[in-house]
Each structure stands twice: as structure tokens, then as C-alpha cells.
PDB file of C-alpha atoms in Angstrom:
ATOM      1  CA  MET A 659      47.259 -29.892 -18.795  1.00 43.00           C
ATOM      2  CA  SER A 660      47.178 -33.663 -19.014  1.00 49.00           C
ATOM      3  CA  SER A 661      44.918 -34.258 -16.019  1.00 73.00           C
ATOM      4  CA  LYS A 662      41.377 -35.446 -16.491  1.00 82.00           C
ATOM      5  CA  GLY A 663      38.652 -33.185 -15.251  1.00 90.00           C
ATOM      6  CA  ILE A 664      35.824 -30.722 -15.602  1.00 93.00           C
ATOM      7  CA  PHE A 665      36.511 -27.171 -14.424  1.00 94.00           C
ATOM      8  CA  LEU A 666      33.855 -24.463 -14.025  1.00 95.00           C
ATOM      9  CA  ILE A 667      34.508 -20.752 -14.476  1.00 95.00           C
ATOM     10  CA  ASP A 668      31.542 -18.558 -13.555  1.00 96.00           C
ATOM     11  CA  LYS A 669      31.348 -15.052 -15.051  1.00 96.00           C
ATOM     12  CA  PHE A 670      33.833 -15.888 -17.784  1.00 97.00           C
ATOM     13  CA  PHE A 671      33.211 -12.536 -19.499  1.00 97.00           C
ATOM     14  CA  ASP A 672      32.810  -9.169 -17.811  1.00 97.00           C
ATOM     15  CA  GLU A 673      29.366  -7.584 -18.310  1.00 97.00           C
ATOM     16  CA  GLY A 674      30.414  -5.483 -21.293  1.00 97.00           C
ATOM     17  CA  GLN A 675      32.109  -8.397 -23.050  1.00 98.00           C
ATOM     18  CA  TYR A 676      29.126 -10.680 -22.422  1.00 98.00           C
ATOM     19  CA  SER A 677      26.687  -8.105 -23.787  1.00 97.00           C
ATOM     20  CA  ASP A 678      28.848  -7.479 -26.870  1.00 97.00           C
ATOM     21  CA  ILE A 679      29.216 -11.175 -27.660  1.00 98.00           C
ATOM     22  CA  ILE A 680      25.557 -12.097 -27.113  1.00 97.00           C
ATOM     23  CA  ASN A 681      24.598  -9.211 -29.427  1.00 97.00           C
ATOM     24  CA  ASP A 682      27.014 -10.562 -32.046  1.00 97.00           C
ATOM     25  CA  MET A 683      25.615 -14.088 -31.617  1.00 97.00           C
ATOM     26  CA  ASN A 684      22.046 -12.836 -32.040  1.00 97.00           C
ATOM     27  CA  TYR A 685      22.975 -10.796 -35.112  1.00 97.00           C
ATOM     28  CA  SER A 686      24.859 -13.736 -36.637  1.00 96.00           C
ATOM     29  CA  PHE A 687      21.930 -16.094 -36.051  1.00 96.00           C
ATOM     30  CA  ASP A 688      19.465 -13.702 -37.679  1.00 96.00           C
ATOM     31  CA  HIS A 689      21.593 -12.386 -40.568  1.00 96.00           C
ATOM     32  CA  MET A 690      24.536 -14.636 -41.423  1.00 93.00           C
ATOM     33  CA  PRO A 691      24.796 -17.927 -43.311  1.00 91.00           C
ATOM     34  CA  LEU A 692      25.510 -20.709 -40.820  1.00 95.00           C
ATOM     35  CA  LEU A 693      26.977 -24.181 -41.092  1.00 93.00           C
ATOM     36  CA  ASP A 694      25.511 -27.164 -39.263  1.00 90.00           C
ATOM     37  CA  ASN A 695      26.592 -30.394 -37.616  1.00 88.00           C
ATOM     38  CA  LYS A 696      25.909 -32.576 -40.685  1.00 85.00           C
ATOM     39  CA  THR A 697      29.661 -32.891 -41.299  1.00 84.00           C
ATOM     40  CA  TRP A 698      30.270 -34.431 -37.874  1.00 84.00           C
ATOM     41  CA  GLY A 699      30.575 -38.187 -37.665  1.00 80.00           C
ATOM     42  CA  GLU A 700      27.467 -40.254 -36.997  1.00 83.00           C
ATOM     43  CA  THR A 701      28.731 -41.130 -33.508  1.00 81.00           C
ATOM     44  CA  VAL A 702      28.249 -37.506 -32.405  1.00 84.00           C
ATOM     45  CA  THR A 703      25.143 -36.695 -34.417  1.00 87.00           C
ATOM     46  CA  GLU A 704      22.970 -39.823 -34.213  1.00 88.00           C
ATOM     47  CA  PHE A 705      19.401 -38.550 -34.686  1.00 91.00           C
ATOM     48  CA  SER A 706      19.976 -34.960 -33.562  1.00 93.00           C
ATOM     49  CA  LYS A 707      18.206 -32.118 -35.281  1.00 94.00           C
ATOM     50  CA  PRO A 708      20.715 -29.671 -36.783  1.00 93.00           C
ATOM     51  CA  ILE A 709      22.936 -27.556 -34.573  1.00 96.00           C
ATOM     52  CA  LYS A 710      23.700 -24.340 -36.448  1.00 97.00           C
ATOM     53  CA  ILE A 711      27.319 -23.172 -36.290  1.00 97.00           C
ATOM     54  CA  LYS A 712      29.225 -19.980 -37.001  1.00 97.00           C
ATOM     55  CA  VAL A 713      32.991 -20.328 -37.339  1.00 96.00           C
ATOM     56  CA  LEU A 714      34.737 -17.295 -35.879  1.00 97.00           C
ATOM     57  CA  GLU A 715      37.649 -16.164 -38.020  1.00 96.00           C
ATOM     58  CA  THR A 716      40.920 -15.426 -36.224  1.00 94.00           C
ATOM     59  CA  LYS A 717      40.820 -11.782 -37.355  1.00 95.00           C
ATOM     60  CA  ASP A 718      37.331 -11.307 -35.865  1.00 95.00           C
ATOM     61  CA  THR A 719      37.332  -9.049 -32.776  1.00 96.00           C
ATOM     62  CA  HIS A 720      35.112 -11.513 -30.899  1.00 97.00           C
ATOM     63  CA  TYR A 721      37.514 -14.368 -31.657  1.00 97.00           C
ATOM     64  CA  GLN A 722      40.337 -12.234 -30.270  1.00 96.00           C
ATOM     65  CA  LEU A 723      38.360 -11.316 -27.146  1.00 97.00           C
ATOM     66  CA  ILE A 724      37.511 -14.958 -26.357  1.00 97.00           C
ATOM     67  CA  LYS A 725      41.060 -16.104 -27.177  1.00 96.00           C
ATOM     68  CA  ASN A 726      42.567 -13.465 -24.894  1.00 95.00           C
ATOM     69  CA  ASN A 727      40.238 -14.333 -21.995  1.00 96.00           C
ATOM     70  CA  ILE A 728      41.235 -17.989 -22.311  1.00 94.00           C
ATOM     71  CA  TYR A 729      44.927 -17.165 -22.591  1.00 92.00           C
ATOM     72  CA  HIS A 730      44.785 -15.037 -19.438  1.00 92.00           C
ATOM     73  CA  LEU A 731      43.103 -17.928 -17.644  1.00 91.00           C
ATOM     74  CA  ILE A 732      45.179 -20.930 -18.755  1.00 88.00           C
ATOM     75  CA  GLY A 733      48.042 -19.632 -20.897  1.00 88.00           C
ATOM     76  CA  ARG A 734      47.034 -21.407 -24.122  1.00 87.00           C
ATOM     77  CA  HIS A 735      45.644 -20.195 -27.416  1.00 90.00           C
ATOM     78  CA  PRO A 736      42.689 -22.162 -28.811  1.00 92.00           C
ATOM     79  CA  ASP A 737      42.709 -23.829 -32.201  1.00 91.00           C
ATOM     80  CA  GLY A 738      39.096 -22.946 -33.044  1.00 93.00           C
ATOM     81  CA  ILE A 739      36.189 -20.889 -31.710  1.00 97.00           C
ATOM     82  CA  TYR A 740      32.566 -21.348 -32.792  1.00 97.00           C
ATOM     83  CA  TYR A 741      29.099 -20.074 -31.975  1.00 98.00           C
ATOM     84  CA  TYR A 742      26.602 -22.940 -31.590  1.00 97.00           C
ATOM     85  CA  TYR A 743      22.827 -22.520 -31.910  1.00 98.00           C
ATOM     86  CA  TRP A 744      20.842 -25.519 -30.679  1.00 97.00           C
ATOM     87  CA  GLY A 745      17.195 -25.896 -31.673  1.00 97.00           C
ATOM     88  CA  PRO A 746      14.486 -28.226 -30.356  1.00 98.00           C
ATOM     89  CA  GLY A 747      15.407 -31.869 -30.914  1.00 97.00           C
ATOM     90  CA  SER A 748      19.156 -31.236 -31.019  1.00 97.00           C
ATOM     91  CA  TYR A 749      21.599 -32.998 -28.722  1.00 97.00           C
ATOM     92  CA  ILE A 750      25.025 -34.626 -28.693  1.00 95.00           C
ATOM     93  CA  PRO A 751      25.287 -38.258 -27.541  1.00 95.00           C
ATOM     94  CA  TRP A 752      27.996 -39.581 -25.227  1.00 95.00           C
ATOM     95  CA  HIS A 753      31.516 -39.098 -26.586  1.00 91.00           C
ATOM     96  CA  ALA A 754      34.993 -38.117 -25.354  1.00 89.00           C
ATOM     97  CA  ASP A 755      36.334 -35.598 -27.904  1.00 82.00           C
ATOM     98  CA  GLU A 756      38.996 -38.074 -28.981  1.00 79.00           C
ATOM     99  CA  ILE A 757      40.709 -35.687 -31.429  1.00 78.00           C
ATOM    100  CA  TYR A 758      41.051 -32.795 -28.947  1.00 81.00           C
ATOM    101  CA  SER A 759      43.235 -32.337 -25.879  1.00 83.00           C
ATOM    102  CA  SER A 760      40.616 -30.152 -24.201  1.00 86.00           C
ATOM    103  CA  ALA A 761      37.689 -27.839 -24.826  1.00 91.00           C
ATOM    104  CA  PHE A 762      35.727 -24.929 -23.383  1.00 93.00           C
ATOM    105  CA  THR A 763      31.976 -24.473 -23.624  1.00 97.00           C
ATOM    106  CA  ILE A 764      30.628 -21.063 -22.640  1.00 98.00           C
ATOM    107  CA  TYR A 765      26.867 -20.854 -22.104  1.00 98.00           C
ATOM    108  CA  MET A 766      25.180 -17.682 -23.304  1.00 98.00           C
ATOM    109  CA  ASN A 767      21.453 -18.043 -22.487  1.00 96.00           C
ATOM    110  CA  GLU A 768      19.902 -16.033 -19.673  1.00 91.00           C
ATOM    111  CA  ASN A 769      17.420 -17.954 -17.503  1.00 90.00           C
ATOM    112  CA  TRP A 770      17.854 -21.418 -18.991  1.00 95.00           C
ATOM    113  CA  ASN A 771      15.281 -23.852 -17.591  1.00 96.00           C
ATOM    114  CA  TYR A 772      16.362 -27.437 -16.941  1.00 97.00           C
ATOM    115  CA  GLN A 773      13.023 -28.587 -18.398  1.00 97.00           C
ATOM    116  CA  ASP A 774      14.156 -27.253 -21.787  1.00 97.00           C
ATOM    117  CA  GLY A 775      16.866 -29.953 -21.929  1.00 98.00           C
ATOM    118  CA  GLY A 776      20.300 -29.106 -23.298  1.00 97.00           C
ATOM    119  CA  LEU A 777      21.881 -30.204 -20.009  1.00 98.00           C
ATOM    120  CA  PHE A 778      25.593 -31.003 -19.954  1.00 97.00           C
ATOM    121  CA  GLN A 779      26.320 -34.446 -18.538  1.00 97.00           C
ATOM    122  CA  TYR A 780      29.697 -36.002 -17.852  1.00 96.00           C
ATOM    123  CA  TYR A 781      30.991 -39.261 -16.414  1.00 96.00           C
ATOM    124  CA  ILE A 782      33.855 -39.028 -13.928  1.00 92.00           C
ATOM    125  CA  ASN A 783      34.906 -40.975 -10.849  1.00 92.00           C
ATOM    126  CA  GLY A 784      32.246 -43.592 -11.489  1.00 95.00           C
ATOM    127  CA  LYS A 785      29.357 -41.090 -11.484  1.00 96.00           C
ATOM    128  CA  ILE A 786      27.281 -39.188 -14.017  1.00 97.00           C
ATOM    129  CA  GLU A 787      27.112 -35.498 -13.128  1.00 97.00           C
ATOM    130  CA  THR A 788      24.712 -32.988 -14.707  1.00 97.00           C
ATOM    131  CA  LEU A 789      25.050 -29.226 -15.176  1.00 96.00           C
ATOM    132  CA  VAL A 790      22.214 -26.890 -16.088  1.00 96.00           C
ATOM    133  CA  PRO A 791      23.613 -24.233 -18.438  1.00 96.00           C
ATOM    134  CA  HIS A 792      23.500 -20.665 -17.196  1.00 95.00           C
ATOM    135  CA  ALA A 793      24.647 -17.417 -18.732  1.00 97.00           C
ATOM    136  CA  ASN A 794      28.375 -16.741 -18.730  1.00 98.00           C
ATOM    137  CA  LEU A 795      29.378 -20.122 -17.265  1.00 97.00           C
ATOM    138  CA  ALA A 796      32.435 -21.677 -18.918  1.00 97.00           C
ATOM    139  CA  VAL A 797      33.096 -25.389 -18.613  1.00 96.00           C
ATOM    140  CA  MET A 798      36.587 -26.619 -19.416  1.00 94.00           C
ATOM    141  CA  GLN A 799      37.033 -30.323 -20.176  1.00 91.00           C
ATOM    142  CA  THR A 800      40.452 -31.973 -20.117  1.00 88.00           C
ATOM    143  CA  GLY A 801      41.625 -35.547 -20.452  1.00 86.00           C
ATOM    144  CA  LYS A 802      38.819 -36.885 -22.631  1.00 89.00           C
ATOM    145  CA  VAL A 803      36.077 -37.049 -20.005  1.00 92.00           C
ATOM    146  CA  PRO A 804      33.030 -38.817 -21.499  1.00 95.00           C
ATOM    147  CA  HIS A 805      30.195 -36.302 -21.847  1.00 95.00           C
ATOM    148  CA  SER A 806      26.931 -35.539 -23.646  1.00 96.00           C
ATOM    149  CA  THR A 807      24.254 -32.901 -24.042  1.00 97.00           C
ATOM    150  CA  THR A 808      20.654 -33.932 -23.447  1.00 98.00           C
ATOM    151  CA  ILE A 809      18.014 -33.407 -26.116  1.00 98.00           C
ATOM    152  CA  LEU A 810      16.312 -30.015 -26.257  1.00 98.00           C
ATOM    153  CA  SER A 811      12.565 -30.202 -25.703  1.00 98.00           C
ATOM    154  CA  LYS A 812      10.155 -29.327 -28.505  1.00 97.00           C
ATOM    155  CA  ASN A 813       9.341 -25.939 -26.919  1.00 96.00           C
ATOM    156  CA  ALA A 814      12.882 -24.977 -25.937  1.00 97.00           C
ATOM    157  CA  PRO A 815      14.282 -21.628 -27.036  1.00 97.00           C
ATOM    158  CA  ILE A 816      17.445 -21.590 -29.149  1.00 97.00           C
ATOM    159  CA  ARG A 817      20.291 -22.630 -26.840  1.00 98.00           C
ATOM    160  CA  LYS A 818      23.373 -20.503 -27.477  1.00 98.00           C
ATOM    161  CA  SER A 819      26.891 -21.551 -26.576  1.00 98.00           C
ATOM    162  CA  ILE A 820      30.444 -20.836 -27.604  1.00 98.00           C
ATOM    163  CA  GLN A 821      32.626 -23.856 -28.297  1.00 97.00           C
ATOM    164  CA  VAL A 822      36.402 -23.588 -28.072  1.00 96.00           C
ATOM    165  CA  TRP A 823      38.710 -26.421 -29.152  1.00 93.00           C
ATOM    166  CA  PHE A 824      42.314 -27.277 -28.385  1.00 90.00           C
ATOM    167  CA  GLU A 825      43.856 -29.728 -30.849  1.00 76.00           C
ATOM    168  CA  GLU A 826      45.665 -32.814 -29.595  1.00 66.00           C
ATOM    169  CA  GLY A 827      49.183 -31.669 -28.698  1.00 62.00           C
ATOM    170  CA  ASN A 828      47.991 -28.200 -27.633  1.00 57.00           C
ATOM    171  CA  ASN A 829      47.990 -29.133 -23.971  1.00 57.00           C
ATOM    172  CA  ARG A 830      50.958 -27.359 -22.472  1.00 54.00           C
ATOM    173  CA  PRO A 831      49.758 -24.299 -20.593  1.00 50.00           C
ATOM    174  CA  VAL A 832      52.106 -21.464 -19.827  1.00 47.00           C
ATOM    175  CA  LYS A 833      50.114 -20.749 -16.660  1.00 49.00           C
ATOM    176  CA  SER A 834      46.863 -21.807 -15.054  1.00 48.00           C
ATOM    177  CA  ALA A 835      44.383 -20.052 -12.821  1.00 48.00           C
ATOM    178  CA  ILE A 836      42.198 -23.180 -12.666  1.00 48.00           C
TER     179      ILE A 836
END
């Protein structure tokens, strides 16, 4: 999968899977210790408020569920899966995921309002495109497309997403439905 592009997969999870994972995300946010984006380089944090992060362990049933859905779609196993929790004032400036071959972002909020910010923007074919997150939409990025996430407004709810990474070199799919 060496081509450059942004691919959208609506209804990434079936209803039962989505419900199970959002429940796990909510529980984790309320009851588990979380990491944050302070360890990221300054070029991808700038002045962002913290983004809370839960690393899913490979033995975790939710890791396995997400991994299997991705494998059935593109024939590759991810190198890392994380829950992200974005609060007001958080964002990610323009970057191109230089150390990864590709990535998935799966949005988990119902009824996200564009006025809350947290919009996904990417630059391709000489244009900036913008996506408003919506529940159960997966966005796959390949080929180091420059992208960013706009700042969340001061009254925004917690924006929940799942981030999936593929290390450089992990770019040979067995199959592809995209």
C-alpha cells in the first residue's frame, strides 16, 4: 500500500462492536490511569492542551477486535492501537506521520458538531479538505499525506477516537477491500 491517499470506511464496526468499544472507552476514561501527548515531539504538540491516551495491550479483547476488523479490510496487522480522548483546547498541527507507513483513525462520538472543532484536515492534490468526525467513521491515511486536527472549542465535549498505527515497512497488504 504505497499509494498516497485518504480512504473513508463508514460503519467500521457493527452495532454490537461499536457499543462494546464505546462502553470500554467510557469506562477507561472514567476509571483507568491514562497517558498523554506530552511525550510527542513539539512539532505535533505545539500549544495543544493534553490529549489523554490509553494504550491497548495486544492481549486485550478490544485490541483483538479492532485488529481483526482491520485485517479483514486490508490484510495487515497494526503495530499499535490507542484510545484518544481530546479535551477543549487540544489539537494536532499539520504533520505527515513521517515514522509510519499508514494509520487509521476511527471516530467514536455520536452527534459531533463541527462548531466543537476537532475537524480532520488534509492536504492532497493541491487542496485542503476537511472532514467532520462522525460515529463509526474510519479514515485510513497512506503515503504521508499532510494532515491536522483543528482545535477543540472551549465548550466541546470530550472527543473520542481510536488511533491505529502501521510502522514504516508494514505496508504490504495481503488483500485490500479499499
